[in-house]
mmCIF file of C-alpha atoms in Angstrom:
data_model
loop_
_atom_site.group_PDB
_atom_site.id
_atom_site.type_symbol
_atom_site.label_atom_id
_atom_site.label_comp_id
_atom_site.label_asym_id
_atom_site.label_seq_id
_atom_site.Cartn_x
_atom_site.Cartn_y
_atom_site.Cartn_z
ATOM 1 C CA UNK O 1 10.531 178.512 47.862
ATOM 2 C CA UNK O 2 10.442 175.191 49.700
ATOM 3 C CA UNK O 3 11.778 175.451 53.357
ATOM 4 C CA UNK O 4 15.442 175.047 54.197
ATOM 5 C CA UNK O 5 16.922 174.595 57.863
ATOM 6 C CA UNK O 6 19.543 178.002 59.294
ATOM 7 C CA UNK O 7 22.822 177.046 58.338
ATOM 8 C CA UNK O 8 21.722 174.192 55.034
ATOM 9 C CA UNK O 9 21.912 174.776 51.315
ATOM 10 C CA UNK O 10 19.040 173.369 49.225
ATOM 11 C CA UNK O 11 19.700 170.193 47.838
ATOM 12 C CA UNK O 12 19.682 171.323 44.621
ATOM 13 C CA UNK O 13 22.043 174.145 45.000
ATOM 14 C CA UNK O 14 25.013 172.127 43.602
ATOM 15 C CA UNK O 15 24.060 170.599 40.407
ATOM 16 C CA UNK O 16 26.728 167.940 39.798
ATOM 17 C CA UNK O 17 26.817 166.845 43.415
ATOM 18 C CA UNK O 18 23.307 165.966 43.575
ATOM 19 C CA UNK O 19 23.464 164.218 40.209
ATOM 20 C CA UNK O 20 26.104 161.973 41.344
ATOM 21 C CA UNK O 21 24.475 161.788 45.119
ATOM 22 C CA UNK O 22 21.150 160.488 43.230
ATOM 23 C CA UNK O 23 23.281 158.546 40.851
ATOM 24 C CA UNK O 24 25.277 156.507 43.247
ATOM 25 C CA UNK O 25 21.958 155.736 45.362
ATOM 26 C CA UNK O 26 19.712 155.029 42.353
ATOM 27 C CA UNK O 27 22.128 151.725 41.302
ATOM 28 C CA UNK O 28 22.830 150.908 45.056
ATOM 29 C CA UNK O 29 19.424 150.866 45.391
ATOM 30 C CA UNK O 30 19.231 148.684 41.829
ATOM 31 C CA UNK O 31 22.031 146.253 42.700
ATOM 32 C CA UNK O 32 20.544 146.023 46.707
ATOM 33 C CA UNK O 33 16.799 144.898 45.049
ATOM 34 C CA UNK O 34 18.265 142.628 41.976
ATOM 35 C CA UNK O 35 20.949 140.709 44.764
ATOM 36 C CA UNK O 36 18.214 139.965 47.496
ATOM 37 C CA UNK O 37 15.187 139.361 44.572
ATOM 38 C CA UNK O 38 17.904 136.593 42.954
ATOM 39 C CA UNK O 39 18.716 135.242 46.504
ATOM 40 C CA UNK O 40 15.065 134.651 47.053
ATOM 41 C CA UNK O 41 14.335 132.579 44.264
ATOM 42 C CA UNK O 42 17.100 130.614 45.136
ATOM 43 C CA UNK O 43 19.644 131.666 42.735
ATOM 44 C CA UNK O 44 22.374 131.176 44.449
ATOM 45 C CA UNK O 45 25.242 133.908 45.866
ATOM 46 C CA UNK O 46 26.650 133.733 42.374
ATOM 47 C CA UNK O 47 23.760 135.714 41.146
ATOM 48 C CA UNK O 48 25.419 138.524 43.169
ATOM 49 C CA UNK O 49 28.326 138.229 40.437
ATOM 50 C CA UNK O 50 26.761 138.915 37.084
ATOM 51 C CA UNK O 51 24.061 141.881 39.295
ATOM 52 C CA UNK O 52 26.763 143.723 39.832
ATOM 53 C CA UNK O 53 28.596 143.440 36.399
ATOM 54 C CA UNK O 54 24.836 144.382 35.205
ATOM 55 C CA UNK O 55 24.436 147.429 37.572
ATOM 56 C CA UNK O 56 28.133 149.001 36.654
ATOM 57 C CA UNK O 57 26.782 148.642 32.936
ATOM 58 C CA UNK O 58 23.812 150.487 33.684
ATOM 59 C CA UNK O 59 25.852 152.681 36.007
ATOM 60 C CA UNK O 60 28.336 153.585 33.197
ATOM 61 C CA UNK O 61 25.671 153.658 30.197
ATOM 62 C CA UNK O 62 23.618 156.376 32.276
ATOM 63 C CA UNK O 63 26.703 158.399 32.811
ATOM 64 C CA UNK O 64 26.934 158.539 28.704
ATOM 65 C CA UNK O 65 23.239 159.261 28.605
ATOM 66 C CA UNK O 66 23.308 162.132 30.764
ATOM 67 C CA UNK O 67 26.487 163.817 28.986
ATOM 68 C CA UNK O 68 24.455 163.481 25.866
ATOM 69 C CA UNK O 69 20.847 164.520 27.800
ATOM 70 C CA UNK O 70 22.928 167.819 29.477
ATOM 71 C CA UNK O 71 23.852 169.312 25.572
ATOM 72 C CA UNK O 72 20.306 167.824 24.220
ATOM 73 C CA UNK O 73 17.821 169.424 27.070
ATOM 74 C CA UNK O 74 19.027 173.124 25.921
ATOM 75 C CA UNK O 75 17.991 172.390 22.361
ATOM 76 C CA UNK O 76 14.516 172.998 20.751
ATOM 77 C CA UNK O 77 12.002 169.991 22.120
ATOM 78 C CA UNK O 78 11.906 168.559 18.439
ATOM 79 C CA UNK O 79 15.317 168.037 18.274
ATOM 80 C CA UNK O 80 15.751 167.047 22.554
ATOM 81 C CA UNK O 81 13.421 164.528 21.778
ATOM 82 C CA UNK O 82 14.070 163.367 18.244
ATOM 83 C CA UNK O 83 17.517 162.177 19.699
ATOM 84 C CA UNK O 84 16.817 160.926 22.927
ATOM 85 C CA UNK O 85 14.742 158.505 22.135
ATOM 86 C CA UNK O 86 17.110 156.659 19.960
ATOM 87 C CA UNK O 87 19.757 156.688 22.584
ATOM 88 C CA UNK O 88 17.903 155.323 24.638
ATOM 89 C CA UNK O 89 16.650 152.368 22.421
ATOM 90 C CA UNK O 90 20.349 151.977 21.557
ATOM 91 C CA UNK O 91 21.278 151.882 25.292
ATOM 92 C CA UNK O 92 18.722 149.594 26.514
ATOM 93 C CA UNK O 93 19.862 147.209 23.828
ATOM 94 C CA UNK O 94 23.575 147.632 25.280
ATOM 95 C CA UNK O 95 22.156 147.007 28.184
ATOM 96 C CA UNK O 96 20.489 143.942 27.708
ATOM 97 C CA UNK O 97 22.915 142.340 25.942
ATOM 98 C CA UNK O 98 25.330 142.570 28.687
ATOM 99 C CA UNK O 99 22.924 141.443 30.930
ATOM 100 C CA UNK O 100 21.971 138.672 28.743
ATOM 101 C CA UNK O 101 25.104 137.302 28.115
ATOM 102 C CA UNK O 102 26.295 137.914 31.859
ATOM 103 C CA UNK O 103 23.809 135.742 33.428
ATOM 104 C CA UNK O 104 24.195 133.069 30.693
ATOM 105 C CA UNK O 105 28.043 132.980 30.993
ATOM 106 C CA UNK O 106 27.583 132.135 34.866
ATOM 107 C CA UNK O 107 24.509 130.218 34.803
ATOM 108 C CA UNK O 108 24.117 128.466 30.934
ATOM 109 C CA UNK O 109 27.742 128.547 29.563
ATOM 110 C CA UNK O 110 26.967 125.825 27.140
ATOM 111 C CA UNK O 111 24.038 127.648 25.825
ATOM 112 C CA UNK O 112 25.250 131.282 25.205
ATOM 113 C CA UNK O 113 22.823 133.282 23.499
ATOM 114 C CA UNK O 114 22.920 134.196 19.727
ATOM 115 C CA UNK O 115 21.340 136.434 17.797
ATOM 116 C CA UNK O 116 18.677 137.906 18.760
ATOM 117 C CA UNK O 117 18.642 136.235 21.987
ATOM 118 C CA UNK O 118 21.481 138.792 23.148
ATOM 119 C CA UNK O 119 17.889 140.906 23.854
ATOM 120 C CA UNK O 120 16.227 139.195 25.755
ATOM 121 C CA UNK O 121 15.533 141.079 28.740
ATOM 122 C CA UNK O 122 15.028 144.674 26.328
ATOM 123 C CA UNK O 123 11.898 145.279 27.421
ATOM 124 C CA UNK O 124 12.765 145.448 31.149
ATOM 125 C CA UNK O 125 15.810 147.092 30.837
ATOM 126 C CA UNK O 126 14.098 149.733 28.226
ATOM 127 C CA UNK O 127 11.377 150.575 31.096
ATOM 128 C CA UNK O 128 14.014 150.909 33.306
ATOM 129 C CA UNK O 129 16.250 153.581 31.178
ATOM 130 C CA UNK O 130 12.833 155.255 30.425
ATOM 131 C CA UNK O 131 12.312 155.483 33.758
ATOM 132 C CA UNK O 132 15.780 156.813 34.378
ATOM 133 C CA UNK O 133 15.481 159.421 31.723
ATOM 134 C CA UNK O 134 12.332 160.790 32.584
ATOM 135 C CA UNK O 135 13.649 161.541 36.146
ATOM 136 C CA UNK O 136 16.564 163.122 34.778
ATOM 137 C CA UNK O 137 15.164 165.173 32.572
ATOM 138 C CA UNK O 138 11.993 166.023 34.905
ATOM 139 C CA UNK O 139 14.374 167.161 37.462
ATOM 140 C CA UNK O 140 16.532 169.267 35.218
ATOM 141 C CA UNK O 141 13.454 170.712 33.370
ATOM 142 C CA UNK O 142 12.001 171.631 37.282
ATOM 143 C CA UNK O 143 15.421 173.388 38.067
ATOM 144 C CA UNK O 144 15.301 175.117 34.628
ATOM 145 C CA UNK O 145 11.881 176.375 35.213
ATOM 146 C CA UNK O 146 12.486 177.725 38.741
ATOM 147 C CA UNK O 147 15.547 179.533 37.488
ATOM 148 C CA UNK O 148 13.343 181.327 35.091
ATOM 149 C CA UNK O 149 11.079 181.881 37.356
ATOM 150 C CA UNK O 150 13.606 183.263 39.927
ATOM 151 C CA UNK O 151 15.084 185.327 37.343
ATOM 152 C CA UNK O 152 11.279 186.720 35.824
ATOM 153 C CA UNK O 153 10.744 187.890 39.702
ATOM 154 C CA UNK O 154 14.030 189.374 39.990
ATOM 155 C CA UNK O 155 13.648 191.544 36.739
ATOM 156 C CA UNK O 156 9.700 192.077 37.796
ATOM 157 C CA UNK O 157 11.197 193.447 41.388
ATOM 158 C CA UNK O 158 13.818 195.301 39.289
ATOM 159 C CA UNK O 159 10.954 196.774 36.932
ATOM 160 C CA UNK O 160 9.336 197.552 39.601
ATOM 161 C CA UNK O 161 11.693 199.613 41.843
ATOM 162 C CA UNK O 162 12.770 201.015 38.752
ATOM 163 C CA UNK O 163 9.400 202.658 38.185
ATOM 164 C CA UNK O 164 8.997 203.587 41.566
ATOM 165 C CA UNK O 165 12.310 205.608 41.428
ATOM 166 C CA UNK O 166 10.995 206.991 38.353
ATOM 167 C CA UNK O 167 7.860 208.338 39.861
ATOM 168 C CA UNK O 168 9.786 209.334 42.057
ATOM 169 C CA UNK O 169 12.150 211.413 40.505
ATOM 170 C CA UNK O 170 9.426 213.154 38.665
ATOM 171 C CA UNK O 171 8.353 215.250 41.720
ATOM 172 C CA UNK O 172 11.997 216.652 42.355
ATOM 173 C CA UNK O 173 12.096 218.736 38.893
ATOM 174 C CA UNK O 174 8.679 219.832 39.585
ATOM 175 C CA UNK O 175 8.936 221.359 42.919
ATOM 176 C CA UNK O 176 12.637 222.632 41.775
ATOM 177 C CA UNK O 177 11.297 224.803 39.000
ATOM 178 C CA UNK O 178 8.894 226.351 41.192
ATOM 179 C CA UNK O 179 11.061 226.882 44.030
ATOM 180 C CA UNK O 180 14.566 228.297 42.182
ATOM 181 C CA UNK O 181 12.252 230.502 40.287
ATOM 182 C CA UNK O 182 10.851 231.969 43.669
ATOM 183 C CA UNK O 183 14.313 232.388 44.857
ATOM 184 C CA UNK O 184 15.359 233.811 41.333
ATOM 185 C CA UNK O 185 12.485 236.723 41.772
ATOM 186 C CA UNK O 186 13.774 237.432 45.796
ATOM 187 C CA UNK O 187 16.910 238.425 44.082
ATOM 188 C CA UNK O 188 15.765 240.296 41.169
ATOM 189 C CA UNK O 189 13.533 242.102 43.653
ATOM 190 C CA UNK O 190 17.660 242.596 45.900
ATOM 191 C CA UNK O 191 15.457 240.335 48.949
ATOM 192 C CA UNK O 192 18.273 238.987 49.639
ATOM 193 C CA UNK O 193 17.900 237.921 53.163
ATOM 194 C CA UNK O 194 14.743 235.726 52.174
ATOM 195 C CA UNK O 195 16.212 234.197 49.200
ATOM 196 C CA UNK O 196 18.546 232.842 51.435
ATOM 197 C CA UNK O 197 16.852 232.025 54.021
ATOM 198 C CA UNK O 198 15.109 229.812 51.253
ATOM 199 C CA UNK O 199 17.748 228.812 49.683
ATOM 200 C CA UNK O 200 18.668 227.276 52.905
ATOM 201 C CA UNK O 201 15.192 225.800 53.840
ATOM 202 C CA UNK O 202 15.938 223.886 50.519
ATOM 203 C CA UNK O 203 18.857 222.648 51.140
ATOM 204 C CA UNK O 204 17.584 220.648 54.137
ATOM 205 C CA UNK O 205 14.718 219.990 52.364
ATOM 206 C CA UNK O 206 16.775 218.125 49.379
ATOM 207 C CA UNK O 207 19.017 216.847 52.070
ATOM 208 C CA UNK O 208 16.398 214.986 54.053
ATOM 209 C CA UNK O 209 14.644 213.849 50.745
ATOM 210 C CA UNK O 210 17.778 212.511 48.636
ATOM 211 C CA UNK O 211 18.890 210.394 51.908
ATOM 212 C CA UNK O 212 15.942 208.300 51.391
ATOM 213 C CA UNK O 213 15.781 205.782 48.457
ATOM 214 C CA UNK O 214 13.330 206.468 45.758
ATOM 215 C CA UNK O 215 11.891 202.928 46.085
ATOM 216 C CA UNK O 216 11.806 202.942 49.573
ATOM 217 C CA UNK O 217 9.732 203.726 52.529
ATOM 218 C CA UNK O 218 9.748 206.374 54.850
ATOM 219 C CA UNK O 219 7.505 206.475 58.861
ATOM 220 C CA UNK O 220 4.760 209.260 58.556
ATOM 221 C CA UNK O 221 6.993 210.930 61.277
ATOM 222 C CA UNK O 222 9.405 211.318 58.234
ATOM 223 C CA UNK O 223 6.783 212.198 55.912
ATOM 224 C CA UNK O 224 5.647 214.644 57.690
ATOM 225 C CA UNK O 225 9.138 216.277 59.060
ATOM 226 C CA UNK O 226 9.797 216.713 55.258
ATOM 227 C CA UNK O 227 5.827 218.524 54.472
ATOM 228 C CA UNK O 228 6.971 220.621 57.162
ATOM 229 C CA UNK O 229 10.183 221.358 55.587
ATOM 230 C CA UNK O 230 8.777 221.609 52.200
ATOM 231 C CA UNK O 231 5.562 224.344 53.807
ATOM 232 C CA UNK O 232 8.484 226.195 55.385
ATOM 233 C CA UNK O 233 9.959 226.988 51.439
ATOM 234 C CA UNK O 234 6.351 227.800 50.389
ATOM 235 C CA UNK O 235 5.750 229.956 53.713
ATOM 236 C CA UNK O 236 8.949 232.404 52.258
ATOM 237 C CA UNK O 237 6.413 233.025 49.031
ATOM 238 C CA UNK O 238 2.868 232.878 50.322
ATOM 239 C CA UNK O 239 3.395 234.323 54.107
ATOM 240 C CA UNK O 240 0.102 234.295 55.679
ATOM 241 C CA UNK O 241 -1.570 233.712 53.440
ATOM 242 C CA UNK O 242 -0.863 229.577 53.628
ATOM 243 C CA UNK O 243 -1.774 228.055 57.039
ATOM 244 C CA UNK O 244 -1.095 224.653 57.702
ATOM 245 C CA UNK O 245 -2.190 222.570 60.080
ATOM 246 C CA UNK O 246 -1.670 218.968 60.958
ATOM 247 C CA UNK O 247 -4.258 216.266 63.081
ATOM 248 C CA UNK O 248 -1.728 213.530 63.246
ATOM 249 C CA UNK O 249 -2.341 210.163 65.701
ATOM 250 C CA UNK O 250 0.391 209.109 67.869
ATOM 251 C CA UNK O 251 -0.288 205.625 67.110
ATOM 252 C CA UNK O 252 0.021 206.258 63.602
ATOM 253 C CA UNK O 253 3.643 208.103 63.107
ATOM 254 C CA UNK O 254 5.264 204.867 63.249
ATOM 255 C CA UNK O 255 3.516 203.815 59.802
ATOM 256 C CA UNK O 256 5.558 202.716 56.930
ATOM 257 C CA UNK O 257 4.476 204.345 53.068
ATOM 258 C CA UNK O 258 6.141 205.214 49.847
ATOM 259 C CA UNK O 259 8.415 208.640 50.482
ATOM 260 C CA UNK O 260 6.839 212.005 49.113
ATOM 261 C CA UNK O 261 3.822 210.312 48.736
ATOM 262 C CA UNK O 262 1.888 213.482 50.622
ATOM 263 C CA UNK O 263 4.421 216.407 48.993
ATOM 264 C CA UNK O 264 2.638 216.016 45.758
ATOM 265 C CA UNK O 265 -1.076 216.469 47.527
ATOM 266 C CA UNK O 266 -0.054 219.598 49.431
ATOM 267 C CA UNK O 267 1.569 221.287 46.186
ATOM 268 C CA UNK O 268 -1.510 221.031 44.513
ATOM 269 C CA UNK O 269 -3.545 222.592 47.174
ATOM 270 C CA UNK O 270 -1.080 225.272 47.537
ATOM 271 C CA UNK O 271 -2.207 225.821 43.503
ATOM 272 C CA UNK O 272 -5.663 225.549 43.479
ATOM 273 C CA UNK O 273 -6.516 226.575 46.906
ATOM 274 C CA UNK O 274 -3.367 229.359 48.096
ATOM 275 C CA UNK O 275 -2.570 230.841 44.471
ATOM 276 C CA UNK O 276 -5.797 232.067 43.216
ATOM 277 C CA UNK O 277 -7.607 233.533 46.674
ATOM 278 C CA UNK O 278 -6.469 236.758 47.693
ATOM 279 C CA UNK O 279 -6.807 235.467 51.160
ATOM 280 C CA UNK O 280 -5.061 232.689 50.685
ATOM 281 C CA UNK O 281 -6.419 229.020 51.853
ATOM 282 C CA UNK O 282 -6.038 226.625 55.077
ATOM 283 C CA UNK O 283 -4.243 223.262 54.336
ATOM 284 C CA UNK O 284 -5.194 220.012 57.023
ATOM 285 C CA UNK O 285 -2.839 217.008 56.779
ATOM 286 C CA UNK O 286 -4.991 214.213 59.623
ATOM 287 C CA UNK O 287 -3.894 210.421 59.776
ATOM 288 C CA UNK O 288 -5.345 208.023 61.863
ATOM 289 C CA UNK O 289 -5.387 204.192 62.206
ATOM 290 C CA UNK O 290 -8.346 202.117 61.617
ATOM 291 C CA UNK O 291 -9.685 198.671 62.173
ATOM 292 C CA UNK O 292 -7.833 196.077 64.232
ATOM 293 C CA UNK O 293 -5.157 193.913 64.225
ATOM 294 C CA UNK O 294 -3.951 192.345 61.495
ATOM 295 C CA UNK O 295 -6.152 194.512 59.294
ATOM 296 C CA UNK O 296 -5.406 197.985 60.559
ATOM 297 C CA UNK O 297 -5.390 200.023 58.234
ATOM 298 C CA UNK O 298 -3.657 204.109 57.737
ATOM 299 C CA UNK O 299 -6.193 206.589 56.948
ATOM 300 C CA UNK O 300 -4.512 209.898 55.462
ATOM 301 C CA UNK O 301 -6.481 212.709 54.168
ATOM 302 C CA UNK O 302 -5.051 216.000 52.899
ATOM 303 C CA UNK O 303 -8.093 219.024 52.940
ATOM 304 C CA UNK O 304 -8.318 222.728 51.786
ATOM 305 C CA UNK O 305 -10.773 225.375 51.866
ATOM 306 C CA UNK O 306 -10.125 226.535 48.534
ATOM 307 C CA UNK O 307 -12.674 226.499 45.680
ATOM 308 C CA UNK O 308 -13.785 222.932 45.504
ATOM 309 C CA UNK O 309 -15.406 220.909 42.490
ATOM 310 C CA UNK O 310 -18.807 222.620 42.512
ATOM 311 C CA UNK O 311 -17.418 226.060 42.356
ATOM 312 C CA UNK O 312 -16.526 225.938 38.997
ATOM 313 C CA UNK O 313 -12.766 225.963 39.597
ATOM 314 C CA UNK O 314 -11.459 223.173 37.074
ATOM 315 C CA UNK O 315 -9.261 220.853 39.956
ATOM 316 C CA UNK O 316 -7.723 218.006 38.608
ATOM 317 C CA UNK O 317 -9.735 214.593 40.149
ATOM 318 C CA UNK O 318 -8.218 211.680 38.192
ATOM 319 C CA UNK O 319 -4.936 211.391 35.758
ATOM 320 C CA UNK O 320 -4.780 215.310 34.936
ATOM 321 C CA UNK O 321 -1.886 216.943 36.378
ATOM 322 C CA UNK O 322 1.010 215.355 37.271
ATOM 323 C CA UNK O 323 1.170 215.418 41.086
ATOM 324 C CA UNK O 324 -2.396 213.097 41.566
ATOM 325 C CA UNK O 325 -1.411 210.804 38.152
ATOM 326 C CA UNK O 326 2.121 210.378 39.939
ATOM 327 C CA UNK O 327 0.624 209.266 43.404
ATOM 328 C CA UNK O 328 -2.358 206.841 41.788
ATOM 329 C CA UNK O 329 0.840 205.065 40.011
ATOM 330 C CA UNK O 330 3.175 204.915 43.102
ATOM 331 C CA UNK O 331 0.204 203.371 45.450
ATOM 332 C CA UNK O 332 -0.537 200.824 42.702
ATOM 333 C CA UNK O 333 3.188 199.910 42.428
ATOM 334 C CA UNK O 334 3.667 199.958 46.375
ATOM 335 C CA UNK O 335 0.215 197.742 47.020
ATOM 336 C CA UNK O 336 -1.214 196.428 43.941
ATOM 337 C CA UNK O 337 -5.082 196.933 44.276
ATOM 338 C CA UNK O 338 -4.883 196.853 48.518
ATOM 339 C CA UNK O 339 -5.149 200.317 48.828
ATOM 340 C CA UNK O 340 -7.553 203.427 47.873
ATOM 341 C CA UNK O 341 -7.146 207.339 46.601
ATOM 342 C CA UNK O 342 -10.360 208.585 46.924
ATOM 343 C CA UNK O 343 -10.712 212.544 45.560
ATOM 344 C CA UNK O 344 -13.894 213.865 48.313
ATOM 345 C CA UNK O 345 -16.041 214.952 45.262
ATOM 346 C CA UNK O 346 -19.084 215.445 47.442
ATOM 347 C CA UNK O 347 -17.255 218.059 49.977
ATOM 348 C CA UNK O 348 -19.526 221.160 50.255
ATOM 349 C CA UNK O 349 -16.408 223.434 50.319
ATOM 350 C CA UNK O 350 -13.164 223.316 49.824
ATOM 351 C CA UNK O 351 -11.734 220.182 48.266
ATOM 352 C CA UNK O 352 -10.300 217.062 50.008
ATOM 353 C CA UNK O 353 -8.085 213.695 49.063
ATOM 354 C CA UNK O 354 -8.042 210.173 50.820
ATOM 355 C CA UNK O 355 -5.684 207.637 51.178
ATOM 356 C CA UNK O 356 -5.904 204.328 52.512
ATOM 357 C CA UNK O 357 -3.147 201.821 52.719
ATOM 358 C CA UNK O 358 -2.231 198.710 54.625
ATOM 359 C CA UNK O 359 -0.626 199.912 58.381
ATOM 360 C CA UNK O 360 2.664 198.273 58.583
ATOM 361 C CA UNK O 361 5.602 199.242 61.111
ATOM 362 C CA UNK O 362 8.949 198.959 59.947
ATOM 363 C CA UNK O 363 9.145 195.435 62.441
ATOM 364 C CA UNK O 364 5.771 194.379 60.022
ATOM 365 C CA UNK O 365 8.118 194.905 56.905
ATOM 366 C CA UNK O 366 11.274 193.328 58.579
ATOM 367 C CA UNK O 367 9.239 190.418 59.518
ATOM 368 C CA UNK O 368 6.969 189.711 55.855
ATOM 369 C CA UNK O 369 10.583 190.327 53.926
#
C-alpha cells in the first residue's frame, strides 16, 4: 500500500472526486498549452476564443465517453473493447469538426470548410482521445485490480484465521473426553471430593483457555500458566506417578506464539510416557532464546523419559495422531516455512519434541501490524 500522511485519505479513495479533480486539470492544462502555443506563433489573442470553444468540446465529449467507458469497463474485454473503439473514432471526428470549423469561422470565414475538410485536424485530436482513454481506463483497471487484490487478502486472512480457530477447536473435544470421563469414574467410584476438586481445576482451566481467541497469540507466561493448569487436572488421575518439571528463561516468558500450542505435546507424553509405565514418567517443558537481535529466535522443547522410538513403543513422529498433525498445521499457518518441529529421533531414552519459531514480544507484533 503506497504511503499516506496521519490525518490524509488516499487520493483515490473518492472515485468521482478524483475523476473530476483530474478532469478539470487535464483541459486546464489543454486550453493553458493550446492559448500560449497559438500566442507564440503569432496568432493573435483571438486564438484564445475558438481554444476555449475547442477545450469545452473536448471537455464535454470526454464527460460522454466516460459515462459510456464506466458501464463498458465491467463487461467482458471483447465487448469493452469492441465498443470503445468506435466511440472514440466517432468522438474524435466530433471533435475535429468543431475544431475545424471554430478556427475557420474566426480566422477564414470566407473559406469555411466542406466536406471532408470538417476533419482536418482527426488525426491529432484522435491521439489525443486515445490518449485520454487509455488513462482512464488504465487508472480504473489499476483501482479494479487493487480492490481484488485487497479483497483476495482479506478472504486469505479470513481463511486463514478461520483454520487456525479450527485447529484450534480440535484440541478442546479431545482433552474434554478424556477429562469428563475421569471425573465420570471419581463418581462411579462415590470420590467425590476429587471429582470436584477436578471439576473445578477445569473450570479455570476452560476459563483461562476460552478468554483467549483461537487465532490469537498468547506470552509463554500464559502458555505455561495454562500447562500448569491443565497438569493440575491430569495430577487428580495419575498422582505421582506424573512429575513435571519446567526450565523456563526469564528472558523468554515475554514471547508471543499460537495459544495451546504446548497442551497438545504434553498430552501425548502423558500417553505414551505416564499411561503405560507402572512408574509413571517425568515430563520437562525448557524454553530459551537464541541468536541475537533481530533474529532471535524461541527454542521450546517438551521431553519424557518414557519408552522412546528405539524401544519398540510405536510413538507417533509425523501426521499420526492428532495432537502432533494439529501443531505441524498451526506453526505452518502462524509462520509459513520460518519455523521448525523437529521430533528428537536420535534420543537414547525417552522421547523429545522441538520447536523453533521467530521471538517476537507483543511490542514486535504491535509494531510489524
Amino acid at each position: 500500500m503506497p504511503f499516506v500522511p496521519l490525518g490524509q485519505k488516499p487520493f483515490f479513495d473518492d472515485k468521482n472526486h478524483a475523476f473530476w479533480v483530474l478532469q478539470s486539470a487535464g483541459w486546464t492544462g489543454y486550453f493553458v498549452l493550446r492559448s500560449l502555443g497559438g500566442l507564440a506563433n503569432n496568432m493573435g489573442l483571438l486564438f484564445v476564443v475558438p481554444t476555449a470553444l475547442t477545450t469545452a468540446t473536448g471537455y464535454s465529449l470526454t464527460l460522454l465517453m466516460a459515462s459510456a467507458y464506466r458501464r463498458l469497463i465491467q463487461q467482458r474485454p471483447i465487448i469493452t473493447w469492441s465498443l470503445s473503439i468506435p466511440i472514440l473514432i466517432i468522438a474524435a471526428a466530433i471533435f475535429s469538426s468543431i475544431e475545424t470549423w471554430a478556427h475557420a469561422t474566426f480566422y477564414r470565414p470566407e473559406e469555411m470548410p466542406v466536406g471532408i475538410q470538417f476533419f482536418g485536424a482527426i488525426l491529432l485530436d484522435f491521439s489525443l482521445l486515445a490518449a485520454w482513454s487509455a488513462l482512464y481506463y488504465g487508472i480504473n483497471f489499476y483501482l479494479l485490480l487493487e480492490q481484488q487484490s485487497d479483497r483476495v487478502e482479506r478472504l486469505e486472512s479470513q481463511a486463514s484465521s478461520a483454520q487456525l480457530a479450527m485447529l484450534r477447536y480440535q484440541l478442546n473435544p479431545h482433552f474434554l473426553f478424556n477429562t469428563l470421563n475421569s471425573i465420570s469414574t471419581l463418581v462411579l467410584l462415590k470420590e467425590t471430593q476429587r471429582a470436584n476438586a477436578m471439576l473445578s481445576r477445569l473450570s479455570s482451566f476452560l476459563r483461562y483457555t476460552l478468554a483467549n481467541e483461537p487465532e490469537g497469540t498468547v506470552s509463554l507466561a500464559q502458555e505455561i500458566e495454562t500447562l500448569k493448569l491443565y497438569l493440575d487436572i491430569e495430577k487428580m488421575r495419575f498422582e505421582d506417578r506424573l512429575r513435571a518439571g519446567f526450565d523456563i528463561d526469564p528472558a523468554a516468558l515475554e514471547a508471543r506464539l499460537p495459544s495451546l500450542l504446548l497442551q497438545p505435546l504434553v498430552e501425548n507424553a502423558i500417553k505414551y510416557a505416564v499411561t503405560p509405565q507402572e512408574e509413571g514418567a517425568d515430563i520437562n517443558v525448557a524454553a530459551r532464546l537464541q541468536g541475537v537481535e533481530p533474529d532471535r529466535r524461541l527454542i521450546i522443547s517438551v521431553t519424557d523419559t518414557g519408552p522412546g522410538l528405539t524401544d519398540g513403543m510405536q510413538r507417533p513422529t509425523s501426521s499420526t495422531g492428532v495432537g502432533l498433525a494439529n501443531i505441524r498445521d498451526r506453526l505452518a499457518q502462524a509462520y509459513g516455512t520460518d519455523q521448525r518441529f523437529e521430533v528428537q529421533t536420535g534420543r537414547e531414552e525417552g522421547f523429545g519434541v522441538v520447536i523453533d519459531i521467530p521471538f517476537q514480544s507483543a511490542k514486535q507484533r504491535k509494531d510489524s501490524a
